[in-house]
Structure formats: C-alpha cells, structure tokens
Short mmCIF file of N, CA, C and O in Angstrom, two decimals:
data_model
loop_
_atom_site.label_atom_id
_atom_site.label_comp_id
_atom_site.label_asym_id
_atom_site.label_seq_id
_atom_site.Cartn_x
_atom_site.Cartn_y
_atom_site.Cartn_z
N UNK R 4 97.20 -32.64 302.37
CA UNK R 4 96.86 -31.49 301.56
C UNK R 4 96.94 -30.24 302.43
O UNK R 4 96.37 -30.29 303.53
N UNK R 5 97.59 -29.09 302.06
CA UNK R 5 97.83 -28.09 303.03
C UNK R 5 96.32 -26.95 302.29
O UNK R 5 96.00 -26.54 301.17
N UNK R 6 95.95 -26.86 303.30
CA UNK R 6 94.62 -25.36 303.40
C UNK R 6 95.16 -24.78 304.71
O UNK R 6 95.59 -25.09 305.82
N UNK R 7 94.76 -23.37 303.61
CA UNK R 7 94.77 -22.09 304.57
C UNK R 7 93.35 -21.41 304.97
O UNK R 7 92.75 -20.72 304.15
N UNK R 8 93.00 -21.59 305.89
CA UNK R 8 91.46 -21.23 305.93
C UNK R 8 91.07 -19.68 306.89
O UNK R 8 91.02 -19.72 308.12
N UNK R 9 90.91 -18.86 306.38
CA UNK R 9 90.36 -17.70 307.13
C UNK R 9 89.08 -17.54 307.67
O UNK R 9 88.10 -18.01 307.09
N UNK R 10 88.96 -16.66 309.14
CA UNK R 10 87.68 -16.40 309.33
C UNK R 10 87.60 -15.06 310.26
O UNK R 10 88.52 -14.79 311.03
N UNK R 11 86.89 -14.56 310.18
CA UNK R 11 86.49 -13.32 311.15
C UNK R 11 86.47 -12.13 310.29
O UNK R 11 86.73 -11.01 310.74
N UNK R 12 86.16 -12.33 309.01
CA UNK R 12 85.79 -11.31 308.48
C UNK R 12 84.61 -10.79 308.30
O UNK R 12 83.74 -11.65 308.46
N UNK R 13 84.11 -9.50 307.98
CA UNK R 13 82.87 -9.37 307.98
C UNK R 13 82.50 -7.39 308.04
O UNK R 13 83.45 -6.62 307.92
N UNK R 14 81.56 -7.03 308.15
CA UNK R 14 80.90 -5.65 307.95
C UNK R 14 80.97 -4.92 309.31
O UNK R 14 80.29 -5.29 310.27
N UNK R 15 81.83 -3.83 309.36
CA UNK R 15 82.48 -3.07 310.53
C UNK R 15 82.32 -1.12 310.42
O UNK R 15 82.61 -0.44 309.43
N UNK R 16 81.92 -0.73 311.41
CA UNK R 16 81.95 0.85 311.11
C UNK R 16 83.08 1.09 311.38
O UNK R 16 83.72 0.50 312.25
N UNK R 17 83.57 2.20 310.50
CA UNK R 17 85.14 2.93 310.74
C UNK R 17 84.99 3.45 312.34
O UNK R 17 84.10 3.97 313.01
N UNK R 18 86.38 3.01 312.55
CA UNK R 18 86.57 2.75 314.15
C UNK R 18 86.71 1.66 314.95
O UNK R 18 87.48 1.56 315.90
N UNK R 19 85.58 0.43 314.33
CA UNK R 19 86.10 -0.50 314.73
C UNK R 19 86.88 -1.34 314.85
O UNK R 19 88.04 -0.93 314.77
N UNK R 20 86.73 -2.83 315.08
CA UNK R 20 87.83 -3.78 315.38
C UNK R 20 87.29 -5.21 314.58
O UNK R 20 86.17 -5.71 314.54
N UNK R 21 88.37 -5.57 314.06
CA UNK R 21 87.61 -7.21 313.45
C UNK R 21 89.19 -7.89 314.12
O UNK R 21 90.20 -7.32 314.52
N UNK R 22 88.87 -9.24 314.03
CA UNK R 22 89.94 -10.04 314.73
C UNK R 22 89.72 -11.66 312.78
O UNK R 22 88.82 -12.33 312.27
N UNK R 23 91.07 -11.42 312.59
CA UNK R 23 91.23 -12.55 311.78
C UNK R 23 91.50 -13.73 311.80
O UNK R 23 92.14 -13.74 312.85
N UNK R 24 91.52 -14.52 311.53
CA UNK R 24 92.54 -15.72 312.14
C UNK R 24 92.27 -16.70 310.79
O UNK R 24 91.28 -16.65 310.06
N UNK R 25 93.43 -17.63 310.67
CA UNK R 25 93.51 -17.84 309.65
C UNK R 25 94.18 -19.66 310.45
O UNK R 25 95.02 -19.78 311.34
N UNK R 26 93.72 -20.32 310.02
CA UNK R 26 93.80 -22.25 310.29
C UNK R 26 94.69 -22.76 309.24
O UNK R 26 94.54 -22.59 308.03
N UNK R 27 95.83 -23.54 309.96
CA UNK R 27 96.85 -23.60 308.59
C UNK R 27 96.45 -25.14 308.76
O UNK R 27 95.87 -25.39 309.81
N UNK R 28 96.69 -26.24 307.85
CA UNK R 28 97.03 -27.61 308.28
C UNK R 28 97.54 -28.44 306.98
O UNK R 28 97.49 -28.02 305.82
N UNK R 29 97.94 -29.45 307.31
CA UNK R 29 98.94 -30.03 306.24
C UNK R 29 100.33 -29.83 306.01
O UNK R 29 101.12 -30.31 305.20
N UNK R 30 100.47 -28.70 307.29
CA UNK R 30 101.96 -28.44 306.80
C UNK R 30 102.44 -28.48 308.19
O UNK R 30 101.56 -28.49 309.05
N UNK R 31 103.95 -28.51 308.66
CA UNK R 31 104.78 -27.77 309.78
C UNK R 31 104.22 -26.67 309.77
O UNK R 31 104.28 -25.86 308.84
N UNK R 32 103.47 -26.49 311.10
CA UNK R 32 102.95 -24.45 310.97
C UNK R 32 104.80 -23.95 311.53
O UNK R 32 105.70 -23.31 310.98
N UNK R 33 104.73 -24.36 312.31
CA UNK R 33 106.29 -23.55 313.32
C UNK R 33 107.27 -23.35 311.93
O UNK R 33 107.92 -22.30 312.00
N UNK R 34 107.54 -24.21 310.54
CA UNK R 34 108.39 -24.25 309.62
C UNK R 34 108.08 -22.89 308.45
O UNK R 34 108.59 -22.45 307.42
N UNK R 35 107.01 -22.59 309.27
CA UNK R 35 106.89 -21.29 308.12
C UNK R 35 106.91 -19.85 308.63
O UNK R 35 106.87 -19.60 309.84
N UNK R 36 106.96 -18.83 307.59
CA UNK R 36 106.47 -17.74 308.31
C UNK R 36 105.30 -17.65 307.66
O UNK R 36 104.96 -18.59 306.96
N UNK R 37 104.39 -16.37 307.79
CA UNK R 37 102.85 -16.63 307.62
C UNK R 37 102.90 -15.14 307.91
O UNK R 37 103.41 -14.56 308.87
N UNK R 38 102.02 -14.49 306.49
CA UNK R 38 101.87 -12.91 306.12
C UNK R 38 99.92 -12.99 305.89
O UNK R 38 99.17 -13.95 305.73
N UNK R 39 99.71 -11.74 305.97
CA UNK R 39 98.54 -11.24 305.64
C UNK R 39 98.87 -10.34 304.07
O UNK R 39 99.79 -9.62 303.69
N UNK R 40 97.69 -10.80 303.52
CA UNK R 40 97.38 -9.35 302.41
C UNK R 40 96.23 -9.29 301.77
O UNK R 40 95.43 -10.23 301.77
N UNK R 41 96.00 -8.01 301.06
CA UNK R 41 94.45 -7.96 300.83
C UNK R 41 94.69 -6.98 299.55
O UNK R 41 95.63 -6.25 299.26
N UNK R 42 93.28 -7.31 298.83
CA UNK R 42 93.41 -6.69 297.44
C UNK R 42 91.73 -6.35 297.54
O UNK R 42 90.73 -6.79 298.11
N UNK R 43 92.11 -5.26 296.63
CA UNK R 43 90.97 -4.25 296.98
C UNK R 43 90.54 -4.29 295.38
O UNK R 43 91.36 -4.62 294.53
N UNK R 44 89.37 -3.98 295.08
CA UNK R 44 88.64 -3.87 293.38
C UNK R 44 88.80 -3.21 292.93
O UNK R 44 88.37 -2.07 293.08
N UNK R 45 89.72 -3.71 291.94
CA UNK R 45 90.61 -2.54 291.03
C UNK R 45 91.85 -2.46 291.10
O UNK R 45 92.60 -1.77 290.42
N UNK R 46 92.14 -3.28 292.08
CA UNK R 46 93.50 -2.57 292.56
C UNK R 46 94.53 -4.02 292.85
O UNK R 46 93.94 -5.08 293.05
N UNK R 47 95.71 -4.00 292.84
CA UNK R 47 97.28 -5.01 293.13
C UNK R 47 97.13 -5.52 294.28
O UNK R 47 96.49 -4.74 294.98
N UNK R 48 97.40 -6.41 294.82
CA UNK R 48 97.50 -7.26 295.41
C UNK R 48 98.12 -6.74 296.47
O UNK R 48 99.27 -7.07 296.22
N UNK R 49 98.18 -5.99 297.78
CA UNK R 49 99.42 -5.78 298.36
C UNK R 49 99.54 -6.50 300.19
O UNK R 49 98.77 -6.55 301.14
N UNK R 50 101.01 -6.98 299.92
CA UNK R 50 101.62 -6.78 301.83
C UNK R 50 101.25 -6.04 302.74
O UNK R 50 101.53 -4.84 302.70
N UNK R 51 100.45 -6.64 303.89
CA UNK R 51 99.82 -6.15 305.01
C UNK R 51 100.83 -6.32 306.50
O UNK R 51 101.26 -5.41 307.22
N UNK R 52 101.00 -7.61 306.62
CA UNK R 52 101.88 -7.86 307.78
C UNK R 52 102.42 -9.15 307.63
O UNK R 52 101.80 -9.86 306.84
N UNK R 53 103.46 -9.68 308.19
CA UNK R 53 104.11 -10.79 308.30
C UNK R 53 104.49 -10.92 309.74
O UNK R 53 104.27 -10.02 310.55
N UNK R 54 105.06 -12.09 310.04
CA UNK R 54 105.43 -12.92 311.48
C UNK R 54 106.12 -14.24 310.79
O UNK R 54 105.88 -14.95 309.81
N UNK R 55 107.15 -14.18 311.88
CA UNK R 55 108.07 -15.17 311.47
C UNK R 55 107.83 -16.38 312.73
O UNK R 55 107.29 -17.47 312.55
N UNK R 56 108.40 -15.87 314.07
CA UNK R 56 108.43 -16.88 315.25
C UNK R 56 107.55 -15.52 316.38
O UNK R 56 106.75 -15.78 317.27
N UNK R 57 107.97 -14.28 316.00
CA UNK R 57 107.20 -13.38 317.15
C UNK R 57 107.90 -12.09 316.21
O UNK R 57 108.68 -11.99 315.26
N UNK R 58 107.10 -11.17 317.09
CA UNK R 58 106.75 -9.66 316.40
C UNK R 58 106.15 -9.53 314.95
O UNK R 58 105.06 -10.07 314.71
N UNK R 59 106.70 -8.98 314.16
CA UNK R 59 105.69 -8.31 313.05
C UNK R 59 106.24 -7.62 312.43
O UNK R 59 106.96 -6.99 313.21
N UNK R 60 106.45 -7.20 311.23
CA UNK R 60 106.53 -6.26 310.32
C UNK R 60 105.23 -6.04 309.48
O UNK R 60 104.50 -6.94 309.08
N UNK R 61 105.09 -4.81 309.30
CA UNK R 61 103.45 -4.41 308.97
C UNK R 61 103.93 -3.31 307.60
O UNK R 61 105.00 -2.73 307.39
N UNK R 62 102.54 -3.32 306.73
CA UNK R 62 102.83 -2.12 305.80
C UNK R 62 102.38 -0.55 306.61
O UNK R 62 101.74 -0.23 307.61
N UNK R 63 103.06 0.09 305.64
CA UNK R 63 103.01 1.85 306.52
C UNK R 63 101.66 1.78 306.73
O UNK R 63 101.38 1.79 307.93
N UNK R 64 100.57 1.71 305.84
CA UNK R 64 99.40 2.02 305.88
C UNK R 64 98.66 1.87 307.42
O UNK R 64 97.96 2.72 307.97
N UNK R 65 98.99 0.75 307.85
CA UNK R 65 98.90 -0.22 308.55
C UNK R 65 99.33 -0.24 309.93
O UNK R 65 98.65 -0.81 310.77
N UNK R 66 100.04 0.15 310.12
CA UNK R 66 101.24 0.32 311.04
C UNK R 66 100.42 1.30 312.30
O UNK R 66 99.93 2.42 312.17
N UNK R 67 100.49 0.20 313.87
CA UNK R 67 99.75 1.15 314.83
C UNK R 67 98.44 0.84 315.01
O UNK R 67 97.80 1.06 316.03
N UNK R 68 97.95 0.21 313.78
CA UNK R 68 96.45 -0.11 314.24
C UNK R 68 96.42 -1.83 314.13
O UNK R 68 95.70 -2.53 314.84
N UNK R 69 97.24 -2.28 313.20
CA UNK R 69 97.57 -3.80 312.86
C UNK R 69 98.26 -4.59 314.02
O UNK R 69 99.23 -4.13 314.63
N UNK R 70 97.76 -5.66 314.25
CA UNK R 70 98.79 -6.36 315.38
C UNK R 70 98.80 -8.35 314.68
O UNK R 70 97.83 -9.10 314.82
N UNK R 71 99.92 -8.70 314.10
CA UNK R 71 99.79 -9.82 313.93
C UNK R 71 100.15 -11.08 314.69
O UNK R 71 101.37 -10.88 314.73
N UNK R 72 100.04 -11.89 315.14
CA UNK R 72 100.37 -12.91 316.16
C UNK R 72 100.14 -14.22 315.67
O UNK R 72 99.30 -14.51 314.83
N UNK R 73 101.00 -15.08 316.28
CA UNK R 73 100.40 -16.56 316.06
C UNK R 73 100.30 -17.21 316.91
O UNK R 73 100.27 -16.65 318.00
N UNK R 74 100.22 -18.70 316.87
CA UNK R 74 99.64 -19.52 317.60
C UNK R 74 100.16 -20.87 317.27
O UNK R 74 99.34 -21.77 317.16
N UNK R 75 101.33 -21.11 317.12
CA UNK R 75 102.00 -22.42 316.99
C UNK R 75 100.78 -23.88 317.97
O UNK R 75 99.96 -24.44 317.24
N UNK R 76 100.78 -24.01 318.45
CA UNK R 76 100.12 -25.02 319.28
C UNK R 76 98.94 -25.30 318.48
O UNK R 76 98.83 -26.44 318.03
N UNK R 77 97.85 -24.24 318.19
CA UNK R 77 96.60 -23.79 317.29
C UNK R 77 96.79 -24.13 315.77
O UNK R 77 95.82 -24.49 315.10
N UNK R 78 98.12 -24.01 315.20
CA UNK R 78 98.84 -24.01 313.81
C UNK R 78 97.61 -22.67 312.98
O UNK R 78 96.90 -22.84 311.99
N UNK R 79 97.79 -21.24 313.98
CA UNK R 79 96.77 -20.35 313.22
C UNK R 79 97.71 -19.13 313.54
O UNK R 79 98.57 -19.04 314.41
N UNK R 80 97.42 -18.47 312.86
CA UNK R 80 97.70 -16.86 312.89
C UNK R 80 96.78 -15.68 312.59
O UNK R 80 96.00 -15.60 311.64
N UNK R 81 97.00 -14.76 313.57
CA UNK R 81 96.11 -13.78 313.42
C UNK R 81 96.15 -12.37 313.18
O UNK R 81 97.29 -11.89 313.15
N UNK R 82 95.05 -11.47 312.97
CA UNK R 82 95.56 -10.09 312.58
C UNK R 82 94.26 -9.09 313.41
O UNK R 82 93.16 -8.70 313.04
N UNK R 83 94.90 -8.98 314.41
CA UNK R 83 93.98 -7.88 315.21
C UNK R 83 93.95 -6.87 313.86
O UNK R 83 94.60 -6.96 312.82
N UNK R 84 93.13 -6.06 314.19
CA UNK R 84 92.43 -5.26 313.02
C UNK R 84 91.71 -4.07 314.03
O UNK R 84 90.51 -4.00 314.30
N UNK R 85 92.75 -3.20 314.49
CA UNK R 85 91.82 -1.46 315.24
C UNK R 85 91.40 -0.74 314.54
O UNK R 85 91.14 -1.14 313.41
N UNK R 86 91.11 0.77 314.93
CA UNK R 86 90.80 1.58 314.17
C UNK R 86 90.37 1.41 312.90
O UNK R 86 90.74 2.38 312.25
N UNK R 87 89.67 0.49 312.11
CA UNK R 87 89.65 0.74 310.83
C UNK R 87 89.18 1.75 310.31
O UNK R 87 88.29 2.45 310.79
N UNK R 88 89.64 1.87 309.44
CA UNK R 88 89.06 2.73 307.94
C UNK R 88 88.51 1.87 306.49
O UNK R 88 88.70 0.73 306.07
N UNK R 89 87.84 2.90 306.06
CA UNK R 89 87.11 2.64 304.40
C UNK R 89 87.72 2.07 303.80
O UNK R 89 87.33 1.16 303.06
N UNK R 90 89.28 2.57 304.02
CA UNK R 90 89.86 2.37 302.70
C UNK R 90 90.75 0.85 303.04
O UNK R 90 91.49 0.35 302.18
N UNK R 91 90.59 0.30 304.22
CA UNK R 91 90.63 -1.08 304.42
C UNK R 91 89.96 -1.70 303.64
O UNK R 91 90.54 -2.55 302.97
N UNK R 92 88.99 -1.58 303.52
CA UNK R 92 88.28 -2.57 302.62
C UNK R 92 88.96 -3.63 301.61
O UNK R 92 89.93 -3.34 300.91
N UNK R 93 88.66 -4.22 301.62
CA UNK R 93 89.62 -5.18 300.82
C UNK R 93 89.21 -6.54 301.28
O UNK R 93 88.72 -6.76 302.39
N UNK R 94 89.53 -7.79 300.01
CA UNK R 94 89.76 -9.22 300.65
C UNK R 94 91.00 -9.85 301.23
O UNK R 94 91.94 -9.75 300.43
N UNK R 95 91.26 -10.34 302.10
CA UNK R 95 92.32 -9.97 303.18
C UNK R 95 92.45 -11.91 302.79
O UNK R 95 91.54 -12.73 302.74
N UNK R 96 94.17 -12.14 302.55
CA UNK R 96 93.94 -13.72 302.63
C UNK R 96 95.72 -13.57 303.62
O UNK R 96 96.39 -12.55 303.75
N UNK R 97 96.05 -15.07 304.19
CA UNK R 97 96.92 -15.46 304.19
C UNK R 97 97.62 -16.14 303.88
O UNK R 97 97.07 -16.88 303.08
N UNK R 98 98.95 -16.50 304.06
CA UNK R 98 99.76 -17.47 302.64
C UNK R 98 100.92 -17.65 303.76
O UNK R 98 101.25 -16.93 304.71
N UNK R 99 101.35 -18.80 303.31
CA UNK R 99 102.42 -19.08 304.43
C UNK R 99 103.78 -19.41 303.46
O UNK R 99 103.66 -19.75 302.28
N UNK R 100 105.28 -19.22 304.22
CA UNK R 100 106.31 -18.90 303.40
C UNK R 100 107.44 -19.96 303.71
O UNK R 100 108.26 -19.43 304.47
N UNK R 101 107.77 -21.23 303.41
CA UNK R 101 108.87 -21.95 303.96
C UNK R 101 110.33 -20.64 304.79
O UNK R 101 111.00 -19.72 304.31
N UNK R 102 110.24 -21.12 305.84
CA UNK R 102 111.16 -20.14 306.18
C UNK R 102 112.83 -20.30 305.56
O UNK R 102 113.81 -19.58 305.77
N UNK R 103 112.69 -21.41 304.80
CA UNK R 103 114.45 -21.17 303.77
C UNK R 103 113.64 -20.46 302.80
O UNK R 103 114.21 -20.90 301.81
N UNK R 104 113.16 -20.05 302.55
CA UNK R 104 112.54 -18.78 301.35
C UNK R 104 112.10 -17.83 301.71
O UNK R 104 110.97 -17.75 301.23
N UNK R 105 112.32 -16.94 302.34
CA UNK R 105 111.64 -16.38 302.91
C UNK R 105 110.73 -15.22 302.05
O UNK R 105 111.35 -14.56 301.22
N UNK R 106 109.42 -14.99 302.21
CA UNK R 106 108.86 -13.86 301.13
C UNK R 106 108.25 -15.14 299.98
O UNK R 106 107.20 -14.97 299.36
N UNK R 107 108.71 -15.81 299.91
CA UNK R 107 108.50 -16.75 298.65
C UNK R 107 107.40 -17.24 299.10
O UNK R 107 107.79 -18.10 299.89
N UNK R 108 105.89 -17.26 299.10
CA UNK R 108 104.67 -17.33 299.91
C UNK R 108 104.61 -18.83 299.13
O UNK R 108 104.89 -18.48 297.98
N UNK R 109 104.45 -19.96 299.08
CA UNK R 109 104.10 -21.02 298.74
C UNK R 109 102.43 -21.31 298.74
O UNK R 109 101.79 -21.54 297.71
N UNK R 110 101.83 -21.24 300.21
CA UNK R 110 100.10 -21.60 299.75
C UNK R 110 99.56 -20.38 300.47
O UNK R 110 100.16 -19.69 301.29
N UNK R 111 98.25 -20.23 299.98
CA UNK R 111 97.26 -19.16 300.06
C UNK R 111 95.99 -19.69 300.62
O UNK R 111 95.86 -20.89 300.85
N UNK R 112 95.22 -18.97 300.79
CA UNK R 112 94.01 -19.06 301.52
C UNK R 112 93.01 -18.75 300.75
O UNK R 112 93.33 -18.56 299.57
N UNK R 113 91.55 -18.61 301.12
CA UNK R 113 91.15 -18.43 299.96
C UNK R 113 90.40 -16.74 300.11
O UNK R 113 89.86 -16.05 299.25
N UNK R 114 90.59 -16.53 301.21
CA UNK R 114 90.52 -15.06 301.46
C UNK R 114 88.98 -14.56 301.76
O UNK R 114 88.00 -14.75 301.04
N UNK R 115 89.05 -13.75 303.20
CA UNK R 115 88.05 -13.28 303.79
C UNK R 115 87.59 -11.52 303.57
O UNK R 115 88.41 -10.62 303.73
N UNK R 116 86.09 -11.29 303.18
CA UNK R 116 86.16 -9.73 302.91
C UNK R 116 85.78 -8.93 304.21
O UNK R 116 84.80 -9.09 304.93
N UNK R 117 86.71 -8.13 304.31
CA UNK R 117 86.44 -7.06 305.65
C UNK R 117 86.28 -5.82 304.85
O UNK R 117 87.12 -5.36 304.08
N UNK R 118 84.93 -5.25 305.17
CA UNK R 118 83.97 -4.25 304.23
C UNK R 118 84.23 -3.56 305.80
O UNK R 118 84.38 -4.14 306.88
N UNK R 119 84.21 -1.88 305.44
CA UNK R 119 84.61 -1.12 306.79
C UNK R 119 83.57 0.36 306.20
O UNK R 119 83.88 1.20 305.35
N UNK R 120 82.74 0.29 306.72
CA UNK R 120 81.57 1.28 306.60
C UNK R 120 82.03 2.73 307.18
O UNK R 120 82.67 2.77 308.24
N UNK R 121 81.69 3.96 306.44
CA UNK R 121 82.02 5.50 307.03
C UNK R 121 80.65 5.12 307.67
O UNK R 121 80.08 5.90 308.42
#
C-alpha cells in the first residue's frame, strides 16, 4: 500500500523557518518525481515545488525562500521553508508522479498545516 506521510508542520512567526518532510513507502521512491502543494481556505489547490532526481522548480510566489530536496536512501522529500509569510498559510501535502507521466501526480499525502503568524 503506498502512503505519503508528512511532518514538520506547525505555528511559525513571519520570518521564520519550518522544515517539511514527507515519508513515501510502497512504492520505488527513485521511480518518481515528488512535488509539494498547499491549499489555502477558500482558495484552489496550487503548485509549490517539484524535484525530479536533483534541483527544483518552484512557484514564483515561492521562489528564493523555498528549497526542495530529497532523499532517495530515506525514500522522503523535503521542503525547507525561509522567510515565511502570512500568506503561506496553507495545508501543504505531497504527491508523487510516475516519472513516464510526468505532472500526472498519482498518490497524495494527507497534508500538513503550516499557520505563519504576523
């Protein structure tokens, strides 16, 4: 059975730092790529960052303070989290993507809330 399990979320003053990490198992971790995203109340679902084998593509929002990485050996991936802001707020999950599909997110997580205090 493949779970995606998140943790390191939690209640942060703007400025700070949260560190995510997200436990894949049941599957080939190395066979996927593996994105972050977070949806906020009220609001669409959106793309935060992705990682395929190394580096990152991040949303604009995002971009500069986001750092995503993985951990093949661990079968986890993570999302440094700087500078935040308010408007981070959001429940933040990850989902992993057979890499012949790429974007095509197959399983999800069940998603961690990072609340970011002015």
């Amino acid at each position: 059975q493949v779970q995606l399990v998140e943790s390191g979320g939690g209640l942060v003053q703007a400025g700070g730092s949260l560190r995510l990490s997200c436990a894949a198992s049941g599957l080939t971790f190395s066979s996927y790529n593996m994105g972050w995203f977070r949806q906020a109340p009220g609001k669409e679902r959106e793309f935060v960052a992705a990682i395929r084998w190394s580096g990152g593509s991040y949303a604009d929002p995002v971009k500069g303070r986001f750092t995503i990485s993985r951990d093949n050996a661990k079968n986890t991936v993570y999302l440094q989290m700087n500078s935040l802001k308010p408007e981070d707020t959001a429940v933040y999950s990850c989902a992993a993507a057979f890499r012949a599909t790429p974007n095509n997110y197959n399983y999800w997580g069940q998603g961690t809330q990072v609340t970011v205090s002015s």
